[in-house]
Short mmCIF file of C-alpha atoms in Angstrom, two decimals:
data_model
loop_
_atom_site.label_atom_id
_atom_site.label_comp_id
_atom_site.label_asym_id
_atom_site.label_seq_id
_atom_site.Cartn_x
_atom_site.Cartn_y
_atom_site.Cartn_z
CA MET J 1 0.00 0.00 0.00
CA LYS J 2 2.86 2.33 0.86
CA ASN J 3 4.55 1.57 -2.47
CA LEU J 4 1.33 2.36 -4.32
CA PHE J 5 1.01 5.68 -2.49
CA LEU J 6 4.63 6.61 -3.32
CA THR J 7 4.08 5.64 -6.95
CA MET J 8 1.02 7.91 -7.18
CA ILE J 9 2.96 10.83 -5.67
CA ILE J 10 5.83 10.33 -8.13
CA TRP J 11 3.36 10.10 -11.02
CA LEU J 12 1.63 13.34 -9.93
CA ILE J 13 4.94 15.19 -9.61
CA SER J 14 5.98 13.99 -13.06
CA LEU J 15 2.67 15.14 -14.57
CA LEU J 16 2.99 18.60 -13.04
CA THR J 17 6.60 18.85 -14.23
CA ILE J 18 5.59 17.98 -17.80
CA ARG J 19 2.79 20.57 -17.80
CA TYR J 20 5.08 23.23 -16.39
CA ALA J 21 7.66 22.44 -19.08
CA HIS J 22 4.91 22.76 -21.68
CA ALA J 23 4.03 26.18 -20.31
CA GLN J 24 7.67 27.24 -20.43
CA GLN J 25 7.77 26.41 -24.13
CA GLU J 26 5.36 29.29 -24.71
CA GLN J 27 8.38 31.56 -24.34
CA GLU J 28 9.86 30.34 -27.63
CA PHE J 29 8.71 33.13 -29.95
CA LEU J 30 10.38 35.76 -32.09
CA LEU J 31 9.98 38.57 -29.57
CA THR J 32 12.71 40.46 -27.80
CA ASN J 33 13.11 42.95 -24.96
CA VAL J 34 10.26 41.65 -22.82
CA SER J 35 9.65 43.61 -19.63
CA ASP J 36 7.10 43.01 -16.90
CA ASN J 37 7.29 46.40 -15.25
CA LEU J 38 7.17 49.00 -18.02
CA VAL J 39 4.27 51.40 -18.27
CA MET J 40 2.82 52.60 -21.57
CA PRO J 41 1.17 56.03 -21.28
CA GLU J 42 -2.15 56.66 -23.04
CA PRO J 43 -1.34 57.34 -25.78
CA TYR J 44 2.29 56.15 -25.76
CA LYS J 45 4.80 58.80 -26.76
CA SER J 46 8.36 57.93 -27.62
CA LYS J 47 11.24 59.91 -26.18
CA GLU J 48 12.57 60.17 -29.73
CA PRO J 49 11.70 63.39 -31.59
CA GLN J 50 8.63 63.25 -33.79
CA CYS J 51 9.26 63.28 -37.53
CA HIS J 52 7.54 66.27 -39.08
CA VAL J 53 5.53 65.65 -42.22
CA SER J 54 3.70 68.53 -43.85
CA LEU J 55 -0.06 68.00 -44.02
CA TYR J 56 -0.60 71.03 -46.26
CA LYS J 57 -1.58 70.18 -49.83
CA TYR J 58 -1.97 73.62 -51.45
CA GLU J 59 0.06 76.83 -51.53
CA TYR J 60 -0.92 80.40 -52.48
CA ALA J 61 1.58 83.24 -52.98
CA ALA J 62 0.42 86.88 -53.18
CA GLN J 63 2.51 90.03 -53.55
CA PHE J 64 2.26 92.08 -50.36
CA ILE J 65 3.05 95.81 -50.12
CA TYR J 66 2.03 98.00 -47.20
CA GLY J 67 3.03 101.50 -46.13
CA ILE J 68 4.29 104.77 -47.65
CA GLN J 69 7.29 105.02 -49.95
CA LYS J 70 8.56 108.58 -49.36
CA GLU J 71 11.80 108.77 -51.35
CA HIS J 72 11.85 110.44 -54.79
CA GLU J 73 15.02 108.67 -55.95
CA ASN J 74 13.94 105.20 -54.87
CA MET J 75 13.75 103.04 -58.00
CA ARG J 76 12.60 99.96 -56.10
CA LEU J 77 9.05 101.27 -55.72
CA ALA J 78 7.28 104.40 -56.95
CA ARG J 79 6.61 107.12 -54.39
CA GLY J 80 3.14 106.75 -52.88
CA CYS J 81 0.92 104.92 -50.41
CA TYR J 82 0.28 101.19 -50.76
CA ILE J 83 -2.28 99.03 -48.99
CA THR J 84 -2.70 95.26 -49.43
CA SER J 85 -5.33 92.99 -47.92
CA ILE J 86 -5.75 89.24 -48.46
CA THR J 87 -9.16 87.54 -48.32
CA VAL J 88 -9.39 83.78 -47.73
CA HIS J 89 -12.61 81.80 -48.18
CA ASN J 90 -13.30 78.14 -47.41
CA PRO J 91 -15.60 76.69 -50.11
CA ASN J 92 -15.40 73.18 -48.68
CA ASP J 93 -17.96 71.34 -46.55
CA ALA J 94 -15.43 70.71 -43.78
CA ASP J 95 -12.95 72.72 -41.72
CA VAL J 96 -9.69 73.69 -43.42
CA ARG J 97 -6.45 74.51 -41.64
CA PHE J 98 -4.03 76.97 -43.23
CA PHE J 99 -0.64 78.33 -42.26
CA LYS J 100 0.49 81.90 -42.99
CA ASN J 101 4.00 83.17 -43.77
CA LEU J 102 5.31 86.56 -44.77
CA VAL J 103 8.47 86.36 -46.87
CA LEU J 104 9.92 89.84 -46.30
CA THR J 105 12.00 91.18 -49.21
CA HIS J 106 12.12 94.83 -48.04
CA PRO J 107 13.73 95.87 -45.83
CA SER J 108 16.17 93.05 -46.46
CA ASP J 109 18.96 93.76 -43.94
CA GLY J 110 21.45 93.01 -46.69
CA GLN J 111 20.11 89.53 -47.34
CA ASN J 112 19.91 88.21 -50.89
CA THR J 113 16.76 86.25 -50.11
CA GLY J 114 13.64 87.26 -48.24
CA LYS J 115 13.24 86.56 -44.56
CA VAL J 116 10.55 83.96 -43.80
CA MET J 117 8.33 85.15 -40.94
CA PRO J 118 5.69 82.63 -39.77
CA MET J 119 2.31 83.99 -38.66
CA GLY J 120 0.88 80.72 -37.33
CA GLU J 121 -1.98 78.43 -38.24
CA SER J 122 -5.68 79.28 -38.49
CA VAL J 123 -8.85 77.27 -39.09
CA LEU J 124 -11.74 78.21 -41.34
CA LYS J 125 -15.04 76.42 -40.93
CA ALA J 126 -17.12 75.52 -43.97
CA GLY J 127 -18.23 78.68 -45.79
CA GLU J 128 -16.25 81.07 -43.60
CA ALA J 129 -13.94 83.81 -44.85
CA VAL J 130 -11.26 85.95 -43.22
CA GLU J 131 -9.43 89.12 -44.25
CA ILE J 132 -5.75 89.64 -43.45
CA THR J 133 -4.57 93.25 -43.59
CA GLY J 134 -1.36 95.15 -43.01
CA VAL J 135 -2.62 95.98 -39.51
CA ASP J 136 -2.86 92.25 -38.76
CA VAL J 137 0.66 91.69 -40.08
CA GLN J 138 2.01 94.49 -37.90
CA LYS J 139 0.30 93.17 -34.76
CA GLU J 140 1.57 89.65 -35.37
CA LEU J 141 5.09 90.25 -36.67
CA PHE J 142 6.02 93.85 -35.85
CA PRO J 143 4.40 94.76 -32.51
CA ASN J 144 6.83 97.67 -32.09
CA GLY J 145 6.13 99.05 -35.56
CA PHE J 146 7.35 98.30 -39.08
CA PRO J 147 11.13 98.39 -39.57
CA SER J 148 10.73 100.98 -42.35
CA SER J 149 8.04 103.26 -43.75
CA TYR J 150 6.84 100.40 -45.94
CA ILE J 151 7.29 96.65 -46.24
CA LYS J 152 7.33 94.50 -49.34
CA GLY J 153 7.33 90.77 -49.93
CA LEU J 154 5.21 87.70 -50.54
CA PHE J 155 2.32 86.54 -48.39
CA ILE J 156 2.27 82.73 -48.41
CA ILE J 157 -0.70 80.55 -47.44
CA ARG J 158 -0.45 76.76 -47.16
CA SER J 159 -3.69 74.85 -46.63
CA THR J 160 -4.91 71.32 -46.07
CA GLU J 161 -7.58 71.75 -48.77
CA SER J 162 -8.20 74.09 -51.69
CA LEU J 163 -9.27 77.65 -50.80
CA ASP J 164 -10.48 80.79 -52.55
CA VAL J 165 -7.79 83.46 -52.11
CA ALA J 166 -7.93 87.03 -53.45
CA ALA J 167 -5.70 90.07 -52.96
CA LEU J 168 -6.93 93.68 -52.90
CA TYR J 169 -4.32 96.31 -53.84
CA GLU J 170 -4.95 100.03 -53.23
CA THR J 171 -2.56 102.82 -54.15
CA ALA J 172 -2.75 106.53 -53.41
CA THR J 173 -0.69 109.60 -54.18
CA ILE J 174 1.02 111.60 -51.42
CA ASP J 175 1.86 115.30 -51.12
CA PRO J 176 5.33 116.75 -50.41
CA GLU J 177 4.67 116.32 -46.67
CA ASN J 178 3.98 112.59 -47.27
CA ASN J 179 0.29 112.90 -46.51
CA ILE J 180 -2.18 110.86 -48.55
CA GLU J 181 -3.75 112.98 -51.29
CA ALA J 182 -6.11 110.84 -53.35
CA LEU J 183 -6.84 107.25 -54.20
CA ASN J 184 -4.99 106.38 -57.37
CA ASP J 185 -5.93 102.78 -58.19
CA ILE J 186 -7.75 99.70 -56.90
CA ASP J 187 -6.91 96.26 -58.22
CA ILE J 188 -8.28 92.86 -57.22
CA LYS J 189 -6.36 89.72 -58.14
CA GLN J 190 -7.47 86.13 -57.77
CA ILE J 191 -4.55 84.16 -56.35
CA CYS J 192 -4.22 80.78 -57.99
CA GLY J 193 -3.05 77.94 -55.79
CA ARG J 194 -0.69 75.17 -56.68
CA GLU J 195 -0.67 71.63 -55.37
CA ILE J 196 2.33 70.92 -53.19
CA GLN J 197 4.26 67.92 -54.45
CA GLN J 198 4.85 65.60 -51.51
CA LYS J 199 7.67 63.09 -51.77
CA PRO J 200 6.51 59.45 -51.53
CA LEU J 201 6.54 58.16 -47.97
CA PRO J 202 5.59 54.93 -46.18
CA ASP J 203 2.47 54.75 -44.02
CA LEU J 204 2.21 51.95 -41.46
CA VAL J 205 -1.24 50.94 -40.17
CA ILE J 206 -2.70 48.17 -38.01
CA ARG J 207 -5.24 45.84 -39.63
CA HIS J 208 -7.42 42.91 -38.49
CA PHE J 209 -6.96 43.70 -34.81
CA ASP J 210 -10.10 43.11 -32.75
CA ALA J 211 -11.34 41.23 -29.69
CA SER J 212 -11.71 37.97 -31.63
CA GLN J 213 -7.91 37.89 -32.03
CA LEU J 214 -7.27 38.06 -28.28
CA TYR J 215 -7.25 34.99 -26.03
CA SER J 216 -5.42 33.44 -23.09
CA ASP J 217 -4.32 29.86 -22.31
CA CYS J 218 -3.85 28.77 -18.71
CA TYR J 219 -2.68 25.46 -17.30
CA ASP J 220 -2.72 24.15 -13.71
CA TRP J 221 -2.05 27.41 -11.88
CA PRO J 222 -2.45 31.11 -12.72
CA GLU J 223 1.27 31.71 -13.22
CA THR J 224 1.22 29.54 -16.36
CA CYS J 225 -1.21 31.75 -18.33
CA VAL J 226 -0.04 32.90 -21.77
CA THR J 227 -1.95 35.70 -23.53
CA ARG J 228 -1.86 35.84 -27.33
CA VAL J 229 -2.97 38.44 -29.84
CA THR J 230 -2.86 38.44 -33.64
CA PHE J 231 -2.86 41.49 -35.90
CA THR J 232 -1.62 42.64 -39.29
CA VAL J 233 0.73 45.53 -40.05
CA GLU J 234 0.34 46.98 -43.54
CA ASN J 235 2.30 49.65 -45.37
CA ILE J 236 -0.33 51.63 -47.30
CA GLY J 237 2.20 54.29 -48.30
CA LYS J 238 4.06 54.75 -51.58
CA LYS J 239 7.53 53.93 -50.27
CA ALA J 240 9.09 51.01 -48.43
CA ALA J 241 9.51 51.40 -44.67
CA GLY J 242 12.88 50.71 -43.11
CA SER J 243 13.38 48.90 -39.82
CA PHE J 244 10.94 49.76 -37.03
CA ASN J 245 9.66 48.45 -33.71
CA ILE J 246 6.22 47.21 -32.69
CA ARG J 247 5.35 47.76 -29.02
CA VAL J 248 2.53 45.71 -27.50
CA VAL J 249 1.16 46.27 -24.00
CA PHE J 250 -1.00 43.57 -22.45
CA ASP J 251 -3.29 44.85 -19.69
CA PRO J 252 -2.02 48.38 -18.93
CA ALA J 253 -2.82 47.75 -15.24
CA GLN J 254 -0.14 45.04 -15.14
CA SER J 255 1.91 46.67 -17.90
CA VAL J 256 3.23 43.53 -19.56
CA VAL J 257 5.21 44.92 -22.50
CA VAL J 258 6.50 43.03 -25.53
CA ASN J 259 8.62 44.55 -28.31
CA GLN J 260 8.88 43.10 -31.81
CA ALA J 261 11.67 44.26 -34.11
CA VAL J 262 10.83 44.44 -37.82
CA LEU J 263 13.50 44.71 -40.52
CA GLY J 264 11.22 46.60 -42.92
CA LEU J 265 8.04 46.46 -44.99
CA ASP J 266 7.65 47.17 -48.71
CA ALA J 267 5.03 49.57 -50.04
CA GLY J 268 1.71 47.76 -50.35
CA ALA J 269 2.95 44.78 -48.34
CA SER J 270 1.51 43.42 -45.09
CA GLN J 271 2.69 41.05 -42.37
CA ILE J 272 0.74 39.05 -39.78
CA TYR J 273 2.10 38.93 -36.23
CA THR J 274 1.08 36.70 -33.33
CA ILE J 275 2.41 38.17 -30.11
CA LYS J 276 2.55 36.15 -26.89
CA THR J 277 3.42 37.04 -23.33
CA GLN J 278 5.68 35.03 -21.08
CA PRO J 279 3.83 32.67 -18.71
CA GLY J 280 2.23 34.67 -15.93
CA ARG J 281 -1.13 35.74 -14.59
CA SER J 282 -4.03 35.94 -17.00
CA CYS J 283 -4.65 39.27 -18.74
CA PHE J 284 -8.38 38.77 -18.10
CA ASP J 285 -9.28 40.26 -14.72
CA PRO J 286 -12.07 40.03 -15.91
CA ASP J 287 -11.36 42.33 -18.89
CA CYS J 288 -8.21 42.30 -20.98
CA THR J 289 -6.94 45.35 -22.89
CA VAL J 290 -4.12 45.15 -25.43
CA CYS J 291 -2.57 48.20 -27.11
CA VAL J 292 -0.34 48.08 -30.19
CA LYS J 293 1.98 50.89 -31.30
CA VAL J 294 3.65 50.49 -34.71
CA ASP J 295 6.95 52.33 -35.18
CA SER J 296 6.98 53.05 -31.46
CA GLU J 297 10.38 54.77 -31.62
CA ASN J 298 9.41 57.02 -34.58
CA THR J 299 12.27 55.82 -36.76
CA VAL J 300 10.16 55.85 -39.95
CA THR J 301 9.03 59.14 -41.49
CA GLU J 302 5.43 58.51 -42.61
CA SER J 303 2.83 60.39 -44.61
CA ASP J 304 0.47 60.02 -41.62
CA GLU J 305 1.91 59.77 -38.11
CA GLU J 306 -1.50 59.59 -36.41
CA ASN J 307 -2.62 56.07 -37.42
CA ASN J 308 -0.02 53.88 -35.70
CA TYR J 309 -1.79 53.22 -32.38
CA LEU J 310 -4.74 50.95 -31.60
CA CYS J 311 -6.24 49.24 -28.54
CA VAL J 312 -8.78 46.43 -28.14
CA ASN J 313 -10.65 45.22 -25.07
CA LYS J 314 -12.24 41.84 -24.41
CA SER J 315 -14.27 40.56 -21.46
CA GLU J 316 -13.68 37.09 -20.08
CA LYS J 317 -16.54 34.74 -20.88
CA LYS J 318 -18.20 33.40 -17.75
CA GLU J 319 -19.81 29.98 -17.66
CA PRO J 320 -23.56 30.08 -16.85
CA GLU J 321 -24.32 29.16 -13.27
CA ASP J 322 -26.20 25.90 -12.63
CA LYS J 323 -29.75 26.44 -11.53
#
């Protein structure tokens, strides 16, 4: 009887050892840099600098002259008073963002090229219009007054969508004391835009990532649970992506982080990844949230940097209680 009891104990220990070894095999996957204590902020932001990609598709350039040219011998511009105002209208059904620059050619401070002076970004709602005058330029760029009696240059507008842009030019004569005498001319010019040619760039996105792709396998005790998730990374851009990193966080409360290194992805290509955690407690408590960040270190310059992050949540299925 004693021998039978010892045999059963040995058999039980052997069975548990085999199952534990089976659980340990779950660690054999192509993932690296696994950490159990890292925290992924919402949303995750890399310490690496963000790559800047222009989102503006159209550019408008209008001649801009404002002020009084007082000198008789000045051959750069005829003596007189000049006023320019720019009107911008949004004919689209959605908001349009546009950025304003003044490229100052006079006074030039001895420079061969004009000085670029940003005036910031504005938003026009559908159907709205705005007028930009010399007074606005002075308030924004020259709060202490213009550097000379008049300024001259190009007013540049870059927008996310096509706009209606027009420039109003008014000129007036001045007397010997440089006072305005009479209006001399009014001219309105429609400013034609040009489409900005963007260089081809990659664009990494996450596909086929939902709750149905998230599950957990547990064995004899909670510490053997392995959580798996499957998703697809696709390059929808027009250029191949170089090497990048995929960062996956299982259950932000526990912060189980897995990093997957990728050598690259051709334009139009996609790759399926199945990511697994090391054996540990189940992600379901009772819900499980998994967040994926493609190009987590911002090593790839993309045409859209805002579509690399996605999270899914799944509730643990509970068996119905016996009545």
